[in-house]
């Protein structure tokens, strides 16, 4: 969470509608919602604009004291407490149909102890029972109660008005900082379950920003985490593990995988995290295919590298991973140990190189002088008669995109496209970045 931004934490016990209210306030389906307690576990943050004012809204896991997944409960509570500590204002959400339950009273006491400004929102007032139960919440010793229906939007505008009324005036310096943060490199950490994605993010952040556990599937949403490395800021997106479709179980996991795939679409670069000693699996290659389909830069992190017993085993393992990348052989492979941070220096060096290559522009003159050796001298395979290329120019970046002007753009085989991509890489590198080729008729 950015400390230069007014931050509002949304807290409450499980299943009172926090994620539904969160989605309503950010005006998009950002947090996973499902009629099952405990769906939200990590902190999900999104900027909100209302009446020309801006703030950062943080959705938290349901505050619990017992129940299922007991080994995760202390971590979830820790996340909630951290969100409260780092926020400027807390929206405490309750279920108006239930009246003040013991856990609501415990949360109210926790908030009083921390001295945070609190707005109490009573949800689910669309039901008659909910409307009649609002007055009972005065027992929580919070003066004003904001009745809302997160599902239907009733009262949400009034709640937003109450929030923005608490936001102090912005300075020019703060606005400039926010503008710079909006342009940060967005890096998605993706991979199959239990390879160490959340551990890697937490080690980089310097604290347990996302819940890491040996239980596969602990991460359920895509979590944005700001980290700073050698004076440069990055926005890391921790994602849920992506399993094969046939092994995906239940609506919650399906939604989580959908969020992970969406994170690939909105990132600039993806770190594909794999179990290094375990080798590159079929599912690793499938996740890599998702990255390449979205044409994102990619760096492969071979995690748990400390499990290689000898240097020879390490070299052989890395070589096998590199060879197994096949169509993505341009992606660098870096051995890492997420628990200790070993390998992170090289990892970020490769991230910087891949990010620069993702936006690299080659002058047209230089490109065509280089292309004379392979573009004009090699005939384009064609079933419809002689085809030829006239010239090439770069038409875009992120990813680097090249237009090749030809006599006939129909029926050009993929093998010729790969030939051009390899020749461009031989000359200009583009390590870590895809290269797009499009054909146009002169």
C-alpha positions as a printed Julia matrix, in Angstrom:
442×3 Matrix{Float64}:
   0.0     0.0     0.0
   1.31    3.42   -0.95
   1.85    5.65    2.01
   1.46    8.78   -0.13
  -2.19    7.89   -0.75
  -5.2     8.16    1.57
  -5.92    4.53    2.43
  -9.24    3.04    3.55
  -9.36   -0.5     4.99
 -12.57   -2.51    4.71
 -12.83   -4.88    7.7
 -15.41   -7.16    9.3
 -16.11  -10.74   10.14
 -16.45  -13.34    7.35
 -19.35  -13.29    4.91
 -20.78   -9.85    5.72
 -20.25   -8.7     2.11
 -16.88   -6.92    2.22
 -15.71   -8.09   -1.21
 -19.11   -7.32   -2.76
 -18.96   -3.8    -1.31
 -15.33   -3.51   -2.44
 -16.29   -4.4    -6.01
 -19.2    -1.98   -5.89
 -16.98    0.89   -4.73
 -14.15    0.26   -7.24
 -16.79   -0.27   -9.97
 -15.4    -3.54  -11.24
 -15.22   -7.2   -10.24
 -11.75   -6.99   -8.68
 -12.15   -9.14   -5.54
 -13.47  -12.7    -5.63
 -16.97  -12.97   -4.15
 -18.69  -16.23   -3.33
 -21.28  -17.29   -0.77
 -18.77  -19.07    1.4
 -16.98  -17.67    4.48
 -13.25  -17.1     4.26
 -12.92  -16.62    0.49
 -10.8   -13.48    0.85
  -7.49  -14.22    2.61
  -4.98  -11.69    1.31
  -5.21   -7.92    1.02
  -6.62   -6.65   -2.28
  -6.15   -2.93   -3.0
  -7.63   -0.74   -5.75
  -7.83    3.03   -6.32
 -11.29    4.61   -6.03
 -12.45    7.96   -7.44
 -15.55    9.73   -6.15
 -16.56   13.32   -6.77
 -13.08   14.18   -8.01
 -11.33   12.79   -4.93
  -9.15    9.67   -4.89
  -8.29    7.08   -2.27
  -6.94    3.52   -2.04
  -9.49    0.93   -0.89
  -8.17   -2.27    0.73
 -10.31   -5.4     1.03
  -9.28   -7.72    3.86
  -9.96  -11.3     4.86
 -12.74  -11.99    7.33
 -11.54  -11.46   10.91
 -11.92  -14.84   12.67
 -10.97  -16.43   15.95
 -11.59  -20.08   15.06
 -12.97  -22.44   12.44
 -11.58  -24.16    9.4
  -7.98  -23.85    8.23
  -6.86  -22.99   11.76
  -3.23  -22.82   10.69
  -4.12  -19.92    8.37
  -6.27  -17.95   10.84
  -3.39  -16.23   12.68
  -1.97  -15.15    9.31
  -5.32  -13.8     8.13
  -5.76  -11.87   11.39
  -2.23  -10.55   11.0
  -3.09   -9.28    7.52
  -6.23   -7.54    8.83
  -4.3    -5.9    11.68
  -1.6    -4.73    9.29
  -4.22   -3.21    6.97
  -5.76   -1.37    9.93
  -2.34   -0.15   11.06
  -1.41    1.17    7.6
  -4.79    2.76    6.83
  -5.97    6.32    7.41
  -9.62    5.31    7.82
 -11.46    2.04    8.53
 -14.87    1.07    7.14
 -16.23   -1.53    9.58
 -18.87   -3.63    7.8
 -21.54   -5.6     9.69
 -24.57   -7.66    8.64
 -27.68   -5.71    9.67
 -29.82   -8.88    9.62
 -27.79  -10.59   12.34
 -27.5    -7.76   14.84
 -24.22   -7.19   16.71
 -22.61  -10.61   17.22
 -19.79  -11.29   19.72
 -17.21  -11.21   16.9
 -18.51   -7.78   15.78
 -18.0    -6.52   19.33
 -14.49   -7.97   19.41
 -13.62   -6.2    16.13
 -15.07   -2.92   17.44
 -12.9    -3.23   20.54
  -9.81   -3.97   18.44
 -10.44   -0.83   16.36
 -10.93    1.34   19.46
  -7.62    0.09   20.89
  -5.82    1.2    17.74
  -7.42    4.64   17.73
  -8.29    4.61   14.03
 -11.14    6.74   12.62
 -14.0     4.33   11.87
 -17.12    4.47    9.7
 -19.68    1.76   10.57
 -21.58    0.38    7.56
 -24.56   -1.91    8.11
 -24.93   -4.11    5.04
 -27.9    -6.01    3.55
 -30.54   -3.38    4.37
 -32.41   -4.4     1.2
 -34.09   -7.05    3.37
 -36.82   -5.97    5.81
 -35.04   -7.75    8.65
 -31.9    -5.83    7.81
 -33.64   -2.43    7.9
 -35.2    -3.19   11.24
 -31.9    -4.36   12.79
 -29.81   -1.22   12.12
 -30.48    0.5    15.46
 -29.05   -2.45   17.41
 -25.53   -1.55   16.26
 -25.43    1.56   18.45
 -24.31   -0.98   21.07
 -20.9    -0.95   19.34
 -20.42    2.67   20.56
 -19.99    4.1    17.05
 -22.14    7.19   16.62
 -23.13    7.16   12.95
 -24.35    4.07   11.11
 -24.35    4.04    7.3
 -27.03    1.64    5.96
 -25.95    0.04    2.66
 -26.76   -2.78    0.31
 -23.5    -3.84   -1.3
 -25.33   -6.12   -3.71
 -27.81   -3.51   -4.99
 -25.81   -0.31   -4.39
 -28.24    1.28   -1.92
 -26.49    3.8     0.33
 -23.04    3.22   -1.21
 -22.88    6.74   -2.66
 -23.59    8.22    0.81
 -20.84    6.02    2.28
 -18.42    7.25   -0.38
 -19.38   10.85    0.45
 -18.54   10.19    4.1
 -15.16    8.71    3.11
 -14.05   11.53    0.81
 -15.1    14.08    3.44
 -12.27   12.66    5.59
  -9.59   13.02    2.89
  -7.26   15.99    3.45
  -6.39   18.33    0.59
  -3.68   17.01   -1.74
  -0.38   18.79   -2.29
   1.29   19.14   -5.69
   4.17   16.94   -4.52
   1.77   14.13   -3.53
  -0.02   14.32   -6.9
   3.34   14.08   -8.7
   4.31   11.02   -6.63
   1.02    9.28   -7.45
   1.53   10.0   -11.17
   4.98    8.39  -11.03
   3.63    5.34   -9.16
   0.98    4.86  -11.86
   3.76    4.28  -14.41
   5.59    1.63  -12.37
   6.6    -1.61  -14.12
   3.88   -4.2   -13.45
   5.34   -7.66  -12.85
   3.1   -10.71  -12.42
   4.5   -13.67  -10.47
   2.84  -16.72  -12.02
   3.2   -20.48  -11.93
   1.55  -23.67  -10.79
   0.55  -24.07   -7.12
   3.08  -24.31   -4.3
   6.25  -23.3    -6.16
   6.91  -20.35   -3.83
   5.2   -17.35   -5.47
   3.91  -15.75   -2.26
   7.19  -16.48   -0.45
   9.12  -14.7    -3.21
   6.83  -11.65   -2.98
   7.04  -11.55    0.83
  10.84  -11.79    0.8
  11.02   -8.89   -1.65
   8.53   -6.82    0.34
  10.41   -7.46    3.59
   7.3    -8.65    5.46
   4.42  -11.09    5.04
   2.37   -8.99    2.63
   0.62  -12.09    1.27
  -0.13  -15.3     3.11
   2.38  -18.05    2.33
   1.63  -21.63    3.36
   2.58  -25.17    2.41
  -1.11  -25.75    1.65
  -1.56  -25.56   -2.16
  -4.13  -22.96   -3.19
  -3.6   -20.63   -0.22
  -3.48  -17.58   -2.51
  -6.9   -17.07   -4.06
  -6.82  -13.56   -5.49
  -4.3   -11.49   -7.43
  -2.48   -9.26   -4.92
  -0.66   -6.04   -5.89
   2.46   -5.35   -3.8
   4.73   -2.32   -4.14
   8.42   -3.16   -3.65
  11.6    -1.13   -4.0
  14.88   -2.59   -5.2
  18.1    -0.56   -5.49
  16.16    2.7    -5.52
  13.7     1.56   -8.21
  10.04    0.77   -7.51
   8.11   -2.16   -8.95
   4.51   -3.29   -8.67
   4.49   -7.05   -8.12
   1.29   -9.02   -8.68
   1.15  -12.24   -6.67
  -1.26  -14.72   -8.24
  -3.02  -17.96   -7.45
  -1.4   -21.14   -8.75
  -2.59  -22.19  -12.2
  -3.4   -25.88  -12.47
  -4.51  -27.93  -15.44
  -8.2   -27.39  -16.21
  -9.04  -31.03  -15.49
  -7.59  -30.66  -11.98
  -9.28  -27.34  -11.14
 -11.84  -27.96   -8.41
 -14.76  -25.79   -7.41
 -15.93  -22.3    -8.32
 -13.47  -20.56   -5.98
 -10.41  -22.11   -7.66
 -11.85  -21.44  -11.11
 -12.31  -17.75  -10.2
  -8.78  -17.65   -8.77
  -7.26  -19.01  -11.98
  -9.3   -16.49  -13.99
  -7.79  -13.71  -11.84
  -4.29  -15.1   -12.45
  -4.82  -15.08  -16.21
  -6.18  -11.53  -16.0
  -3.0   -10.54  -14.1
  -0.92  -11.77  -17.05
  -2.99   -9.57  -19.34
  -2.43   -6.44  -17.23
   1.29   -6.91  -16.53
   4.3    -5.76  -18.55
   6.48   -8.72  -17.56
   5.78  -12.09  -16.01
   8.09  -14.01  -13.7
   7.36  -17.67  -14.41
   8.26  -19.34  -11.13
   8.97  -23.06  -11.32
  10.36  -25.71   -8.99
  13.94  -25.76  -10.31
  15.07  -29.21   -9.11
  11.69  -30.61  -10.18
  12.36  -29.53  -13.75
  10.09  -27.9   -16.3
   6.72  -29.67  -16.21
   3.92  -29.82  -18.76
   1.9   -27.4   -16.63
   4.84  -24.96  -16.45
   4.89  -24.96  -20.25
   1.15  -24.33  -20.31
   1.51  -21.28  -18.03
   4.34  -20.11  -20.29
   1.99  -20.47  -23.24
  -0.52  -18.17  -21.49
   2.25  -15.56  -21.11
   3.28  -15.82  -24.75
  -0.33  -15.69  -25.96
  -0.6   -12.3   -24.24
   2.78  -11.28  -25.72
   4.35  -10.3   -22.41
   8.02  -10.18  -21.5
   9.08  -13.16  -19.37
  11.84  -14.27  -17.04
  11.92  -17.84  -15.7
  12.88  -18.18  -12.03
  14.04  -21.71  -11.14
  13.11  -21.61   -7.46
  14.25  -23.85   -4.6
  17.71  -23.91   -6.19
  19.25  -24.78   -2.8
  17.79  -28.28   -3.25
  20.35  -29.04   -5.97
  22.98  -31.0    -4.03
  25.97  -30.24   -6.26
  27.05  -27.55   -8.69
  27.07  -30.14  -11.46
  23.43  -31.04  -10.69
  22.59  -27.36  -10.71
  24.2   -26.78  -14.14
  22.51  -29.84  -15.63
  19.15  -28.83  -14.17
  19.33  -25.27  -15.52
  20.46  -26.53  -18.92
  17.51  -28.95  -19.08
  15.08  -26.15  -18.18
  16.54  -23.85  -20.85
  16.33  -26.57  -23.5
  12.78  -27.39  -22.45
  11.57  -23.85  -23.13
  11.68  -24.59  -26.87
   9.54  -21.86  -28.5
  10.39  -19.48  -25.63
  14.14  -19.99  -25.7
  14.55  -16.2   -25.54
  13.45  -16.25  -21.87
  16.39  -16.1   -19.42
  16.48  -18.7   -16.63
  17.62  -17.55  -13.16
  18.13  -19.87  -10.14
  16.5   -18.44   -6.99
  15.79  -19.3    -3.37
  12.63  -17.39   -2.42
  12.98  -18.05    1.31
  16.39  -16.35    1.54
  16.49  -14.04   -1.48
  19.46  -15.81   -3.07
  19.52  -15.1    -6.79
  17.33  -11.97   -6.54
  20.16   -9.69   -7.7
  20.49  -11.59  -10.98
  16.71  -11.96  -11.23
  16.17   -8.21  -11.15
  19.05   -7.63  -13.53
  17.28   -9.89  -16.03
  13.94   -8.19  -15.3
  15.48   -4.81  -16.13
  17.02   -6.16  -19.35
  13.78   -7.85  -20.44
  11.74   -4.74  -19.6
  14.11   -2.56  -21.65
  13.98   -5.01  -24.58
  10.16   -5.05  -24.34
  10.27   -1.34  -25.27
  13.34   -1.35  -27.5
  12.98    0.52  -30.79
  15.34   -0.17  -33.72
  15.92    2.66  -36.25
  14.44    1.79  -39.66
  17.71    2.43  -41.52
  19.71    0.14  -39.28
  16.96   -2.48  -39.4
  16.88   -2.59  -43.18
  20.67   -2.65  -43.56
  20.67   -5.67  -41.27
  17.68   -7.21  -43.09
  19.49   -7.19  -46.45
  21.36  -10.32  -45.4
  18.28  -12.43  -44.75
  15.01  -10.78  -45.79
  15.54  -10.0   -49.48
  17.8   -12.91  -50.37
  15.55  -15.69  -49.05
  12.32  -16.38  -50.99
   9.11  -16.56  -48.99
   7.55  -20.06  -49.24
   4.29  -19.74  -51.16
   1.74  -22.01  -52.81
   0.31  -19.21  -54.95
   3.39  -18.25  -56.94
   6.5   -16.21  -56.25
   6.26  -14.05  -53.17
   8.84  -11.53  -52.01
   9.51   -8.99  -49.24
  10.2    -5.33  -50.04
  11.22   -3.81  -46.71
  10.75   -4.01  -42.95
  10.01   -1.35  -40.32
   9.3    -1.37  -36.61
   5.73   -0.24  -35.94
   5.47   -0.53  -32.17
   6.88   -1.57  -28.81
   5.61   -3.52  -25.77
   6.05   -5.92  -27.48
   8.49   -4.92  -30.25
   6.43   -5.2   -33.43
   7.78   -5.32  -36.99
   5.84   -4.88  -40.21
   7.19   -6.71  -43.24
   5.84   -5.39  -46.56
   5.36   -8.21  -49.03
   3.82   -8.91  -52.4
   1.17  -11.24  -50.95
   0.55  -11.57  -47.22
  -1.76  -14.58  -47.48
  -0.43  -18.07  -46.87
   2.94  -17.13  -45.35
   3.86  -20.12  -43.15
   4.67  -19.84  -39.43
   8.11  -21.31  -40.13
   9.05  -18.17  -42.09
   7.82  -15.95  -39.26
   9.98  -17.87  -36.77
  12.9   -17.53  -39.2
  12.5   -13.73  -39.2
  12.13  -13.6   -35.41
  15.33  -15.6   -34.95
  17.26  -13.39  -37.38
  16.09  -10.24  -35.59
  17.14  -11.75  -32.26
  20.54  -12.76  -33.69
  21.21   -9.1   -34.43
  19.4    -7.19  -31.68
  18.95   -9.72  -28.88
  15.54   -8.91  -27.39
  16.26  -11.33  -24.52
  13.19  -11.85  -22.38
  10.82  -10.17  -24.83
   8.54  -11.59  -27.51
   8.91  -10.24  -31.05
   5.76   -9.69  -33.11
   5.82   -9.96  -36.93
   2.93   -8.66  -39.05
   2.69   -8.75  -42.85
   1.36   -5.97  -45.02
   0.95   -5.7   -48.77
   2.66   -2.76  -50.41
